[in-house]
Amino acid sequence: MELGLVGLGKMGGNMRQRIRDAGHTVVGFDSNQEISDAKDLADMVGQLTGAPKVVWVMVPVQAIDPVVTELAELLSPGDIVIDGGNSRWTDDTRRAAQLAEKDIRFVDCGVSGGVWGLENGYALMCGGDKDTVDAVMPIFEALKPEGEFGFVHAGKVGAGHFSKMVHNGIEYGIMQAYAEGYELLEAADIVDNVPEAFRSWREGTVIRSWLLDLLVNALEDDNHLAKIQGYADDSGEGRWTVEAAIDNAVPVPAIAAALFARFSSRQDDSPAMKAIAAMRNQFGGHAVKGAEDPSYATPPTKH
Amino acid sequence: MELGLVGLGKMGGNMRQRIRDAGHTVVGFDSNQEISDAKDLADMVGQLTGAPKVVWVMVPVQAIDPVVTELAELLSPGDIVIDGGNSRWTDDTRRAAQLAEKDIRFVDCGVSGGVWGLENGYALMCGGDKDTVDAVMPIFEALKPEGEFGFVHAGKVGAGHFSKMVHNGIEYGIMQAYAEGYELLEAADIVDNVPEAFRSWREGTVIRSWLLDLLVNALEDDNHLAKIQGYADDSGEGRWTVEAAIDNAVPVPAIAAALFARFSSRQDDSPAMKAIAAMRNQFGGHAVKGAEDPSYATPPTKH
Amino acid sequence: MELGLVGLGKMGGNMRQRIRDAGHTVVGFDSNQEISDAKDLADMVGQLTGAPKVVWVMVPVQAIDPVVTELAELLSPGDIVIDGGNSRWTDDTRRAAQLAEKDIRFVDCGVSGGVWGLENGYALMCGGDKDTVDAVMPIFEALKPEGEFGFVHAGKVGAGHFSKMVHNGIEYGIMQAYAEGYELLEAADIVDNVPEAFRSWREGTVIRSWLLDLLVNALEDDNHLAKIQGYADDSGEGRWTVEAAIDNAVPVPAIAAALFARFSSRQDDSPAMKAIAAMRNQFGGHAVKGAEDPSYATPPTKH
Amino acid sequence: MELGLVGLGKMGGNMRQRIRDAGHTVVGFDSNQEISDAKDLADMVGQLTGAPKVVWVMVPVQAIDPVVTELAELLSPGDIVIDGGNSRWTDDTRRAAQLAEKDIRFVDCGVSGGVWGLENGYALMCGGDKDTVDAVMPIFEALKPEGEFGFVHAGKVGAGHFSKMVHNGIEYGIMQAYAEGYELLEAADIVDNVPEAFRSWREGTVIRSWLLDLLVNALEDDNHLAKIQGYADDSGEGRWTVEAAIDNAVPVPAIAAALFARFSSRQDDSPAMKAIAAMRNQFGGHAVKGAEDPSYATPPTKH
């Protein structure tokens, strides 16, 4: 089938190739004309010949609304827009309503797989009406990994991005677990070769996983991660997961811990810990850096 | 080669079979005579004909010291004892010293794999002198999974159980991450079929793992885990991991969260939350169950 | 001065008395006619004779918007509405804008003090223009505790409820700290008389506080809190604090822990812990309740 | 009565003065001869004329065992040693047993109050036999704050330090709660004057406390804590509290969060967060600092 694809970055560019490899026609648009198949969105839509026209939007979060708004003008009733970006699921309903005013249909689709997706396939979590999802199914089939896994029609509009959000929340927690274990092994000075220990875990253990494989790769390149700063961005889904958990009164201590660890990793100095140091100074009467518990106040006496 | 194997339960029994399948001779002892190859430990040791004699101890934690003490009497200088149980790594040094008094050698070996180990192989993390480990290597080869992973000689005595402990600590955190995501999906009433979402994650996602596969199995049998009580034991390694982290000033918030969640799961009522309820009652002046924040104290007024 | 006061529940009723005790005129309205000074809001507004008219709204969260909307019709340009309820600070801006359309002024005021406020005074945290806050100052003076503390004009509209929200977030964390300490003392079976230990802490310690005093009161009535269920509601501010922290990339692990503990306290069974139990069952091959770690799988052998 | 006092640092020195002010005789010993009343421990013991002789040990943790061992030689049956230092409660039993061999009696006493103790009195939590505690009571009376609070005989030997340990664990959690609230107020840019908000909380609020008073003091000196580094030591009791909680299967998420925050505050770079960054790099294919979630991989496209 025919697909318009907006956004040909690392994700979109590889997705174009994987869909074409499956025998479909893709008209890609990107503001970078060197990689674009169309000179603008209107041109892209114009190159699609069938009906309904199907357009996959794969752009950064801040660009989604402008693209959707422009597509609402360019497309016709019955056409389909798929948002494959990192949207918050609560935005899906709004965009679906905006497009529905023109009788344009909407599917939200969370996409996982990163730079490995071209080769391994992309895991897809989508939300929308069954008929609309079915209409896009050949594209989903092309993108997803081979075999019986890697695709779910999770529910109505928003359910796709909600699933992807929870997926990423879980990802935060899992990564934090490996990271804590790594730090402990490094700190304890008992295990001679930490990368070897992690490497051994790739088979036979309870914790074998793809993320473990990736961490082992990284440790093989850089045994003590000396080239890497302990600084971790967060992309939104972790925050939204904790917020959704709060809205539903669901305790998520491990995922929240992972999120907070990332926040801390980006601080040069912690205002909270300044307050701790200030209080210790107040009750212990000590110099601030190296301030001691009051009960430690006795200077060492020797006998 | 020849191995004495003490303890033929779910783990030991399967290990005997896997080692025998690899062509080695195993003389197993268990207090359950129906499955035992020897009538007592002395008989087991007596049936081993070579030198050095090698004995693998695979018994519950509380039984390890009595077995090691008895073996110290039965074995000869140069013989080797392997502790494959769930020992705390700090106990390894003590036991190694106890055996060293008789010139008996010691290897500690953390074993992962559970009921799947017979088929998939057991991941092994061992600690001890290189020569001693090398002497047991044919047995390790028989037990470990095929391929290049699943075995590590992690360092000196204690390093094996330390690695296994950290492995299990990581396992706690990973399981907690999946569990929190599961609860959020169940609670939010957005995703129609939670088991389907989990199932889809088995390929192409960042969070694919063996534990995910297991959770999907469980959800296929029991879609809402209705037959299962939210009650989780802990076996020691999670506690030791947090304690080792504290000893090394390593922050482990996600692993600790997982441990505390298990503690909470076993409480019928929480004394801490009684105290919370009591304080809210004191400052808000409300009935205890359903006690409200003081600022909510105004009874609803209608207009 | 003269004040209209909407809502005469536990908070509003006591506040009316405290303001009257300070010599001001209060026309209170409540849907409960037995305690109301006016038959409806219009009557209340009509009984206020001065200008500008000042109305304090002290009603449950869900009733604030209807009351504000009705007041927007009844009041005149220059009049002042104070929201003393538990509003989320983000709602203040919206309500201020709604009233500003009629040139009615708005102050948001977080109120702390609960049932003790009548006697001790209420801590007030307000937000709004300086002129507007100054115009209400005599009422604030009447309500606040004696002395130099207990009142802050925190900033523009919203800053009052934001401060109160953070106050309550801190309150969650402090209560959780006492609660955890209480549970540990109860569990450890070392301290003979836990209420006595807490009682002793009321003077000379680093942790002396009003909340401690309240917990001691509760423990004197009920030594082991046997009459109280470990069930704690949450009123919104704790959730909003964590959400505001996430919006600002501020790590709040202790406050989040306190919030999650309350969520857990209200669950009969934990879906997350069902998932944990299910995974342990899958890899360990054990019965679910009492499912064991795979490495514990060996049945006890005796020697 | 008469007291020997070993260790005349910030704590011990002030305690000597407070006890003398109450009319008792104190023979203090310190290795710093300028402040010492005796030239060595033997001289100190020799200057005590009554029976039983009572000696209070107020030295750093690492010095306690040598002092106790020396006192075991110098004292006589029936004499009493009080350990007022920051001992782990598990050490008390051992020291009591060591002294009991010579029929010397032992009391453990946790002391809180820091530099404020001279003026306000010290909170005391002690453990030991009732007769022994009673014999020291005049000293306890001199040290404790006026009024009915500030002293508890918590139970047998060890119960005093256990109570003090839990006190400090609670202290960690409370300080962390204030610190998190402080950071949020600073970060959110809504409240104009954060120190003013904290200052207002000193009366009428639920969170009023001595620690709050201290933090307000600090904020008055340094409005944004600009002179203070966000670096916090920990003195042992926080660690022991979490370990005791683990031993008793008590969930202590807030106290553990406070402890871990201190650990993090002392790290220049976090090995755990290096591992997080490394994994994100692996799956996202991005540069490490600023590595993005794979789904963010699409470079911005403009329209």
PDB file of C-alpha atoms in Angstrom, chain C residues 4 13 17 50 67 73 78 90 120 133 136 175 186 192 199 206-207 219 241 243 269 274 288 292:
ATOM      1  CA  GLY C   4     -18.821  37.418  54.375  1.00  0.00           C
ATOM      2  CA  GLY C  13     -17.343  27.691  61.906  1.00  0.00           C
ATOM      3  CA  GLN C  17     -15.726  32.598  65.967  1.00  0.00           C
ATOM      4  CA  GLY C  50     -19.272  48.525  53.426  1.00  0.00           C
ATOM      5  CA  VAL C  67     -19.641  29.507  44.783  1.00  0.00           C
ATOM      6  CA  GLU C  73     -22.756  37.737  39.807  1.00  0.00           C
ATOM      7  CA  GLY C  78     -13.395  46.277  43.589  1.00  0.00           C
ATOM      8  CA  THR C  90      -3.272  26.060  39.173  1.00  0.00           C
ATOM      9  CA  ASN C 120      -3.863  28.435  68.511  1.00  0.00           C
ATOM     10  CA  VAL C 133      -3.851  41.404  50.500  1.00  0.00           C
ATOM     11  CA  VAL C 136      -7.848  41.845  53.945  1.00  0.00           C
ATOM     12  CA  MET C 175       4.538  11.834  59.269  1.00  0.00           C
ATOM     13  CA  GLU C 186       7.162  -1.932  67.691  1.00  0.00           C
ATOM     14  CA  ASP C 192       9.903  -2.152  76.440  1.00  0.00           C
ATOM     15  CA  ARG C 199       6.979  10.674  74.914  1.00  0.00           C
ATOM     16  CA  VAL C 206      16.343  16.967  67.388  1.00  0.00           C
ATOM     17  CA  ILE C 207      12.960  15.542  66.331  1.00  0.00           C
ATOM     18  CA  LEU C 219      -0.190   6.578  71.853  1.00  0.00           C
ATOM     19  CA  THR C 241       3.438  18.209  45.412  1.00  0.00           C
ATOM     20  CA  GLU C 243       3.495  16.374  40.341  1.00  0.00           C
ATOM     21  CA  ASP C 269      -4.518  -6.791  47.744  1.00  0.00           C
ATOM     22  CA  LYS C 274       0.392 -10.431  42.458  1.00  0.00           C
ATOM     23  CA  VAL C 288       2.147 -19.211  44.817  1.00  0.00           C
ATOM     24  CA  GLU C 292      10.249 -19.389  47.031  1.00  0.00           C
TER      25      GLU C 292
END
